Short mmCIF file of C-alpha atoms in Angstrom, two decimals:
data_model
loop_
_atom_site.label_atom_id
_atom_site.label_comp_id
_atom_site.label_asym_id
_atom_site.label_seq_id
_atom_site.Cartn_x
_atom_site.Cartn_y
_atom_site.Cartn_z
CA UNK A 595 -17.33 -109.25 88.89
CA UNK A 596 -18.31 -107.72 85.33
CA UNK A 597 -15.38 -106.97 83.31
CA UNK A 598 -12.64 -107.95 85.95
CA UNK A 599 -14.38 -105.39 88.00
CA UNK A 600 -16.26 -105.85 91.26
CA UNK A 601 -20.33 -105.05 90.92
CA UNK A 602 -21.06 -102.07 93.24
CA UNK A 603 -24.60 -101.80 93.93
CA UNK A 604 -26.50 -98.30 95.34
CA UNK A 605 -29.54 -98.01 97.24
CA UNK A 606 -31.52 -95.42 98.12
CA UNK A 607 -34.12 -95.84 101.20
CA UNK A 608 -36.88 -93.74 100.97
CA UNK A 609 -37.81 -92.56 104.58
CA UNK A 610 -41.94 -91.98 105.07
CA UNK A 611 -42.60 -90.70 108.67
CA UNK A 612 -43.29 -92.70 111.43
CA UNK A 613 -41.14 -96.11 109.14
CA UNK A 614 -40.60 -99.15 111.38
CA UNK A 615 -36.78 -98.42 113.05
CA UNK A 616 -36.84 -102.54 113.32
CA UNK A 617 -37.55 -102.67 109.46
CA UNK A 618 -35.28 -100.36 108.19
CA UNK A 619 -31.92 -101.57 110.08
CA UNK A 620 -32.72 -104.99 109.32
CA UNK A 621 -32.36 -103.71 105.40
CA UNK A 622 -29.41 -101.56 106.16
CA UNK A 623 -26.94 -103.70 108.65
CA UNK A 624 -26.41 -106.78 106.00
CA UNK A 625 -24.97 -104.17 103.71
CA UNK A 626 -22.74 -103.26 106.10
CA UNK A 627 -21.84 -106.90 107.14
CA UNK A 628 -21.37 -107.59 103.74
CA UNK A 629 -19.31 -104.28 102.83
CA UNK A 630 -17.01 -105.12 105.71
CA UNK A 631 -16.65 -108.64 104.93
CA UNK A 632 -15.67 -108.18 101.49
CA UNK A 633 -13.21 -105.63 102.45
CA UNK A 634 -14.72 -102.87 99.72
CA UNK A 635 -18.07 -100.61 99.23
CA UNK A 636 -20.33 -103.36 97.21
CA UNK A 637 -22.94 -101.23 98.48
CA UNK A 638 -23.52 -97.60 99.18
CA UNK A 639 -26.57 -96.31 100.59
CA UNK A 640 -28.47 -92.97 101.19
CA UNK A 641 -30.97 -91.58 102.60
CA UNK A 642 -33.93 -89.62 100.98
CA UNK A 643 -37.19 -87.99 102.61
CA UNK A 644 -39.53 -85.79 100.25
CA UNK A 645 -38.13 -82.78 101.67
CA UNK A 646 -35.02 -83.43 103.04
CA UNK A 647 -35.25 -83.02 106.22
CA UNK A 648 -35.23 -85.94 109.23
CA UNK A 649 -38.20 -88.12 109.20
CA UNK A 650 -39.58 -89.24 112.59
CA UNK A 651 -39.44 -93.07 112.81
CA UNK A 652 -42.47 -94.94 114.72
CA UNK A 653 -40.22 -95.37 117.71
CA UNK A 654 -39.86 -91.58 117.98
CA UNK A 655 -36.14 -91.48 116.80
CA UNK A 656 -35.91 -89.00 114.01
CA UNK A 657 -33.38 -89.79 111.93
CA UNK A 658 -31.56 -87.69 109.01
CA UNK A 659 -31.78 -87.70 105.64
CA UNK A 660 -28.81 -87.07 102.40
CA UNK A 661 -30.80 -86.08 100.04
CA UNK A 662 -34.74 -84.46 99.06
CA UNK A 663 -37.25 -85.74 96.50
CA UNK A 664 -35.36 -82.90 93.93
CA UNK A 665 -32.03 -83.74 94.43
CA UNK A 666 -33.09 -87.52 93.78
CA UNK A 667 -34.81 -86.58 90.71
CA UNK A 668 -31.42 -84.58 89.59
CA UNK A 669 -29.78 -87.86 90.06
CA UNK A 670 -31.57 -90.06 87.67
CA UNK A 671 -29.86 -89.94 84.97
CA UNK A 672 -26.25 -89.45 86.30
CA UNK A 673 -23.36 -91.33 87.89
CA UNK A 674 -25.54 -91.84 91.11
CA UNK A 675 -28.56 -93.19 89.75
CA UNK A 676 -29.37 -95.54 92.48
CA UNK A 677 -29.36 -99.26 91.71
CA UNK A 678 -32.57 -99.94 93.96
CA UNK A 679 -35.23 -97.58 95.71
CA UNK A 680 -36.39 -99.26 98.81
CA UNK A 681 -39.54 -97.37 100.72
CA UNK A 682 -39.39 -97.75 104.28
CA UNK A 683 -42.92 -97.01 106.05
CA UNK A 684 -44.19 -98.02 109.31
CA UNK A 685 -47.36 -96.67 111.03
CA UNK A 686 -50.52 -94.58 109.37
CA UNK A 687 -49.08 -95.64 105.82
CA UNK A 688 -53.19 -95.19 105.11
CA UNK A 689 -52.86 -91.54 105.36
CA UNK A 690 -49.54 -91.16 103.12
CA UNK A 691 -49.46 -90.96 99.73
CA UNK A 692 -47.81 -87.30 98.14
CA UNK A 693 -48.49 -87.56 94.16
CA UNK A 694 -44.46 -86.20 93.85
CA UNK A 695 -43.46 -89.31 95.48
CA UNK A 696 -45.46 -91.71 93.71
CA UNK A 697 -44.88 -90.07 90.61
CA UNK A 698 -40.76 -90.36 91.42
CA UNK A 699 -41.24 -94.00 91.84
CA UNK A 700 -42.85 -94.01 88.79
CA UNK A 701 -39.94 -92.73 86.84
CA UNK A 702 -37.44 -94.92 88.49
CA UNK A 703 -39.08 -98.04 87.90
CA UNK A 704 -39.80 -97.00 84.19
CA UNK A 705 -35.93 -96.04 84.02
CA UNK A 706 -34.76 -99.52 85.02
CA UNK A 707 -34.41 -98.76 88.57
CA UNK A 708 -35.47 -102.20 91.31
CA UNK A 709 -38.23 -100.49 93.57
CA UNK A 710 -39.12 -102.49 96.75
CA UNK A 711 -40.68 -101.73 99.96
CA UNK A 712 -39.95 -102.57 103.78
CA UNK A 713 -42.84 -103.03 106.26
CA UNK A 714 -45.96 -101.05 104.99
CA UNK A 715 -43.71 -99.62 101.76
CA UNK A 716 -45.79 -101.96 99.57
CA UNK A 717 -48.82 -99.74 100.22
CA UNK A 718 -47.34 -96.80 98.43
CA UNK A 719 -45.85 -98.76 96.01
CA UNK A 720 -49.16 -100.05 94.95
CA UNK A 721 -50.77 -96.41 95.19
CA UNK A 722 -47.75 -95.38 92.65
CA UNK A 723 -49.71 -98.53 90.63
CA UNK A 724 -46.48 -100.51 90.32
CA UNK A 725 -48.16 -103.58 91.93
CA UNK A 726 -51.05 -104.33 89.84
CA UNK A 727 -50.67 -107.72 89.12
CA UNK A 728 -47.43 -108.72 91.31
CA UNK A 729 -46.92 -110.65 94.42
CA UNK A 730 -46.30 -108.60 97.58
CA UNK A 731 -46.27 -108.82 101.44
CA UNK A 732 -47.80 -106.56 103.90
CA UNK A 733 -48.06 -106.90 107.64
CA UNK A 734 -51.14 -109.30 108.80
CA UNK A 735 -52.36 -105.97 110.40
CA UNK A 736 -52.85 -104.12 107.38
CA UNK A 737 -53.57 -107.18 104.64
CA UNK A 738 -57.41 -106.75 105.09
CA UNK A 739 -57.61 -102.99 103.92
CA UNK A 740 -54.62 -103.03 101.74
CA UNK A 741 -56.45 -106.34 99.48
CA UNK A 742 -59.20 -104.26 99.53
CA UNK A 743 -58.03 -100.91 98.25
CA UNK A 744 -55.92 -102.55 96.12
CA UNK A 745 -57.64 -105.39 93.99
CA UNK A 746 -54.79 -105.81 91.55
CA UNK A 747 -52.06 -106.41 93.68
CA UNK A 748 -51.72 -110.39 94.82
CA UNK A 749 -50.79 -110.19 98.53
CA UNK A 750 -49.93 -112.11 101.38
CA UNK A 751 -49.03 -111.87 105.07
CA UNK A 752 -45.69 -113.68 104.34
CA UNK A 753 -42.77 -111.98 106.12
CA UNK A 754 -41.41 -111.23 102.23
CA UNK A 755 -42.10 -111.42 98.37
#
C-alpha cells in the first residue's frame, strides 16, 4: 500500500520469435495467481513484438501481441508506462538483435523502467549494453558463447539472477 492505496505494478513482455512457451508462462501465471488471490489487478500485463504482429514461440504456437515497438515508445512517458520490461527469447537468440529494440530498452532502463529477461532474454539485454558489469543467468547451452561475446557481463548457468 502507498498512500492507503494498493501498489499496482505493469509489465510488459517483450515477445522475440521462436521465445521458450515454458519460460514465458512460468513469468505470466504467478501474476495471475497472485491477481486472483488478492481479489484486484496488482498486476497488468501486455504483450509487445517489434511489429505487432504474433510472434512464433519455439514450440510452434504463435501467439498475439497488444501492442508494436511504436506504440510502446508512445507509452513512455504516459499513464501506461510499464513498471517492468521483461524480454522473453528462446531459440537462435544469436541471430536476433534489431538496433530499434535495443535502442527501446535503452530508453526504458534510462527512464527508470526494471528491464529483465526470461530464458535467452539476457543475450539481448547485454547486446542493448545494459549488462556490462551485472550478474546474469543464461541457459548452460548458451553460457560458453554468450561469456565470450560478452566479456563485461558476469554470468552464470544458475536457473536466475
Amino acid at each position: 500500500m502507498v498512500g492507503g492505496q494498493p501498489v499496482r505494478r505493469s509489465i510488459v513482455f517483450f515477445l522475440v520469435p521462436d521465445f521458450t512457451m515454458v519460460a514465458f508462462a512460468t513469468a505470466l501465471e504467478p501474476l495471475r495467481s497472485a491477481n486472483r488471490m488478492l481479489g484486484f489487478d496488482a498486476y497488468s500485463w501486455r504483450l509487445a513484438s517489434a511489429d505487432g504482429k504474433p510472434v512464433r514461440a519455439s514450440n510452434g504456437v504463435e501467439c498475439a501481441v497488444d501492442t508494436s515497438l511504436e506504440d510502446e515508445r508512445r507509452m513512455m512517458t504516459g499513464a501506461d508506462r510499464p513498471s517492468m520490461v521483461i524480454v522473453c527469447a528462446g531459440l537462435n537468440i544469436e541471430t536476433y538483435g534489431p538496433r530499434t529494440v535495443l535502442a527501446w530498452l535503452r530508453e526504458e532502463y534510462n527512464r527508470g523502467v526494471a528491464v529483465g529477461g526470461l530464458c535467452t532474454g539476457a543475450y539481448v539485454l547485454a547486446q542493448a549494453g545494459l549488462l556490462a558489469n551485472r550478474r546474469c543467468a543464461i541457459h548452460w547451452e548458451n553460457l560458453p558463447g554468450f561469456a565470450e561475446r560478452f566479456p563485461k557481463a558476469h554470468v552464470f548457468a544458475d536457473l536466475f539472477e
